[in-house]
PDB file of C-alpha atoms in Angstrom:
ATOM      1  CA  UNK A   1       0.530 -10.146  13.218  1.00 50.00           C
ATOM      2  CA  UNK A   2       2.024  -7.930   9.755  1.00 53.00           C
ATOM      3  CA  UNK A   3       6.031  -9.462  10.642  1.00 55.00           C
ATOM      4  CA  UNK A   4       4.877 -12.719  10.811  1.00 59.00           C
ATOM      5  CA  UNK A   5       4.065 -11.719   6.383  1.00 62.00           C
ATOM      6  CA  UNK A   6       7.410 -10.337   5.964  1.00 78.00           C
ATOM      7  CA  UNK A   7       6.097  -7.930   4.758  1.00 87.00           C
ATOM      8  CA  UNK A   8       8.231  -5.506   2.890  1.00 88.00           C
ATOM      9  CA  UNK A   9       8.253  -1.900   5.038  1.00 91.00           C
ATOM     10  CA  UNK A  10       6.092   0.898   4.563  1.00 95.00           C
ATOM     11  CA  UNK A  11       7.538   4.805   5.541  1.00 96.00           C
ATOM     12  CA  UNK A  12       4.134   6.482   7.826  1.00 97.00           C
ATOM     13  CA  UNK A  13       5.070   9.876   8.101  1.00 97.00           C
ATOM     14  CA  UNK A  14       2.488  11.667  10.656  1.00 95.00           C
ATOM     15  CA  UNK A  15       1.012  11.478  13.558  1.00 93.00           C
ATOM     16  CA  UNK A  16      -0.704   8.080  13.717  1.00 95.00           C
ATOM     17  CA  UNK A  17      -1.355   5.869  16.183  1.00 94.00           C
ATOM     18  CA  UNK A  18      -0.615   2.216  16.146  1.00 94.00           C
ATOM     19  CA  UNK A  19      -3.719   0.788  15.529  1.00 96.00           C
ATOM     20  CA  UNK A  20      -4.099   3.484  12.586  1.00 96.00           C
ATOM     21  CA  UNK A  21      -2.086   2.508  10.616  1.00 96.00           C
ATOM     22  CA  UNK A  22      -3.052  -1.540  11.113  1.00 94.00           C
ATOM     23  CA  UNK A  23      -6.644   0.287   9.842  1.00 97.00           C
ATOM     24  CA  UNK A  24      -4.614   1.240   6.756  1.00 97.00           C
ATOM     25  CA  UNK A  25      -3.124  -2.146   6.361  1.00 96.00           C
ATOM     26  CA  UNK A  26      -5.847  -3.639   6.726  1.00 96.00           C
ATOM     27  CA  UNK A  27      -7.650  -1.332   4.122  1.00 98.00           C
ATOM     28  CA  UNK A  28      -5.110  -1.970   1.641  1.00 98.00           C
ATOM     29  CA  UNK A  29      -4.900  -4.972   2.389  1.00 97.00           C
ATOM     30  CA  UNK A  30      -8.349  -5.437   0.007  1.00 97.00           C
ATOM     31  CA  UNK A  31      -6.416  -3.458  -2.487  1.00 98.00           C
ATOM     32  CA  UNK A  32      -5.719  -5.988  -5.416  1.00 97.00           C
ATOM     33  CA  UNK A  33      -3.619  -5.647  -8.476  1.00 96.00           C
ATOM     34  CA  UNK A  34      -6.299  -8.010 -11.106  1.00 94.00           C
ATOM     35  CA  UNK A  35      -3.672  -8.367 -13.449  1.00 92.00           C
ATOM     36  CA  UNK A  36      -1.430 -10.753 -10.397  1.00 93.00           C
ATOM     37  CA  UNK A  37      -4.795 -11.146  -8.284  1.00 94.00           C
ATOM     38  CA  UNK A  38      -2.800 -10.390  -4.953  1.00 96.00           C
ATOM     39  CA  UNK A  39      -3.318  -7.574  -2.805  1.00 97.00           C
ATOM     40  CA  UNK A  40      -0.781  -4.197  -2.918  1.00 98.00           C
ATOM     41  CA  UNK A  41       0.573  -5.053   0.730  1.00 97.00           C
ATOM     42  CA  UNK A  42       1.929  -8.351  -0.122  1.00 95.00           C
ATOM     43  CA  UNK A  43       2.844  -7.262  -3.289  1.00 96.00           C
ATOM     44  CA  UNK A  44       5.330  -4.606  -1.688  1.00 96.00           C
ATOM     45  CA  UNK A  45       3.865  -2.225  -3.672  1.00 98.00           C
ATOM     46  CA  UNK A  46       3.419   0.804  -1.077  1.00 98.00           C
ATOM     47  CA  UNK A  47       6.122   3.210   0.255  1.00 98.00           C
ATOM     48  CA  UNK A  48       5.221   5.982   2.317  1.00 98.00           C
ATOM     49  CA  UNK A  49       1.597   6.698   3.920  1.00 98.00           C
ATOM     50  CA  UNK A  50       2.027  10.370   4.619  1.00 98.00           C
ATOM     51  CA  UNK A  51      -1.147  11.878   6.632  1.00 97.00           C
ATOM     52  CA  UNK A  52      -0.531  16.401   7.932  1.00 93.00           C
ATOM     53  CA  UNK A  53      -2.309  17.998   9.852  1.00 89.00           C
ATOM     54  CA  UNK A  54      -4.953  19.089   7.444  1.00 90.00           C
ATOM     55  CA  UNK A  55      -6.478  15.558   8.123  1.00 91.00           C
ATOM     56  CA  UNK A  56      -5.052  14.299   4.679  1.00 97.00           C
ATOM     57  CA  UNK A  57      -3.509  11.358   3.328  1.00 98.00           C
ATOM     58  CA  UNK A  58      -1.091  10.738   0.835  1.00 98.00           C
ATOM     59  CA  UNK A  59      -0.372   7.864  -0.547  1.00 98.00           C
ATOM     60  CA  UNK A  60       3.245   6.359  -2.070  1.00 98.00           C
ATOM     61  CA  UNK A  61       3.525   3.397  -4.331  1.00 98.00           C
ATOM     62  CA  UNK A  62       4.435   2.092  -7.555  1.00 97.00           C
ATOM     63  CA  UNK A  63       3.848  -0.853  -9.912  1.00 97.00           C
ATOM     64  CA  UNK A  64       5.259  -3.835 -11.202  1.00 93.00           C
ATOM     65  CA  UNK A  65       5.418  -2.732 -14.384  1.00 91.00           C
ATOM     66  CA  UNK A  66       5.543   0.814 -15.876  1.00 91.00           C
ATOM     67  CA  UNK A  67       2.283   1.439 -17.375  1.00 89.00           C
ATOM     68  CA  UNK A  68       0.747  -0.327 -16.384  1.00 89.00           C
ATOM     69  CA  UNK A  69      -2.847  -0.283 -17.654  1.00 92.00           C
ATOM     70  CA  UNK A  70      -4.390  -0.894 -15.099  1.00 94.00           C
ATOM     71  CA  UNK A  71      -3.229   1.888 -12.489  1.00 96.00           C
ATOM     72  CA  UNK A  72      -6.184   3.903 -12.769  1.00 97.00           C
ATOM     73  CA  UNK A  73      -8.756   1.391 -11.397  1.00 97.00           C
ATOM     74  CA  UNK A  74      -5.568   0.520  -8.562  1.00 98.00           C
ATOM     75  CA  UNK A  75      -5.053   3.912  -8.253  1.00 98.00           C
ATOM     76  CA  UNK A  76      -9.108   4.245  -7.803  1.00 98.00           C
ATOM     77  CA  UNK A  77      -9.741   1.364  -5.902  1.00 98.00           C
ATOM     78  CA  UNK A  78      -6.932   3.212  -3.305  1.00 98.00           C
ATOM     79  CA  UNK A  79      -8.317   5.336  -2.720  1.00 98.00           C
ATOM     80  CA  UNK A  80     -12.177   4.033  -2.315  1.00 98.00           C
ATOM     81  CA  UNK A  81     -10.331   2.062   0.662  1.00 98.00           C
ATOM     82  CA  UNK A  82      -8.921   4.468   2.115  1.00 98.00           C
ATOM     83  CA  UNK A  83     -12.103   7.251   2.560  1.00 98.00           C
ATOM     84  CA  UNK A  84     -14.571   4.662   3.585  1.00 97.00           C
ATOM     85  CA  UNK A  85     -12.232   4.274   6.352  1.00 97.00           C
ATOM     86  CA  UNK A  86     -14.180   8.031   6.806  1.00 96.00           C
ATOM     87  CA  UNK A  87     -10.734   9.336   9.029  1.00 95.00           C
ATOM     88  CA  UNK A  88      -9.962  11.084   6.019  1.00 96.00           C
ATOM     89  CA  UNK A  89     -10.457  14.513   4.645  1.00 95.00           C
ATOM     90  CA  UNK A  90      -9.165  12.730   0.871  1.00 97.00           C
ATOM     91  CA  UNK A  91      -6.639  10.671  -0.530  1.00 98.00           C
ATOM     92  CA  UNK A  92      -4.225  11.203  -3.297  1.00 98.00           C
ATOM     93  CA  UNK A  93      -2.341   8.435  -4.583  1.00 98.00           C
ATOM     94  CA  UNK A  94       1.198   9.457  -5.993  1.00 98.00           C
ATOM     95  CA  UNK A  95       2.646   7.182  -7.827  1.00 97.00           C
ATOM     96  CA  UNK A  96       6.839   6.323  -7.951  1.00 97.00           C
ATOM     97  CA  UNK A  97       9.267   4.252 -10.450  1.00 95.00           C
ATOM     98  CA  UNK A  98      11.190   5.348  -8.380  1.00 94.00           C
ATOM     99  CA  UNK A  99      13.068   3.499  -6.311  1.00 92.00           C
ATOM    100  CA  UNK A 100      11.631   0.489  -8.897  1.00 93.00           C
ATOM    101  CA  UNK A 101       9.830  -2.500  -6.949  1.00 94.00           C
ATOM    102  CA  UNK A 102      11.797  -5.701  -7.521  1.00 93.00           C
ATOM    103  CA  UNK A 103      10.300  -9.144  -6.159  1.00 93.00           C
ATOM    104  CA  UNK A 104      11.956  -9.217  -2.207  1.00 92.00           C
ATOM    105  CA  UNK A 105       9.428  -5.826  -1.834  1.00 94.00           C
ATOM    106  CA  UNK A 106       7.272  -8.922  -2.193  1.00 94.00           C
ATOM    107  CA  UNK A 107       6.270 -10.371   1.438  1.00 92.00           C
ATOM    108  CA  UNK A 108       6.897 -14.585   2.917  1.00 90.00           C
ATOM    109  CA  UNK A 109       2.510 -15.027   2.252  1.00 89.00           C
ATOM    110  CA  UNK A 110       2.805 -13.311  -1.552  1.00 92.00           C
ATOM    111  CA  UNK A 111       6.337 -15.808  -2.716  1.00 91.00           C
ATOM    112  CA  UNK A 112       4.762 -18.602  -1.589  1.00 90.00           C
ATOM    113  CA  UNK A 113       1.587 -18.516  -4.073  1.00 90.00           C
ATOM    114  CA  UNK A 114       3.519 -17.316  -6.801  1.00 89.00           C
ATOM    115  CA  UNK A 115       5.517 -19.573  -6.658  1.00 89.00           C
ATOM    116  CA  UNK A 116       9.237 -18.164  -5.817  1.00 84.00           C
ATOM    117  CA  UNK A 117       9.798 -19.155  -2.068  1.00 67.00           C
TER     118      UNK A 117
END
């Protein structure tokens, strides 16, 4: 299913099962960028997911613009969504701006919805 959407690659670091990867992607697809009205996975905002031996999850992601005023809302939504899976002891979200986000990270669905396809 995810291959059909042509999602931007998300690097999984740590001991993840394929089922767990899909659950994480599904949960993150429920997080909407309120300015664009689309989920952060289809927008290509999620770069990496790390899981350590202490069962903590770290999300490395970006935003479409540096200084986005809704960054705290999106970060909070990511944490709530992943903690809601009740699999992780803690979720940390790290916002990075290198590499910068660009339109090449948009999924096929996002390109069509935004009229860029």
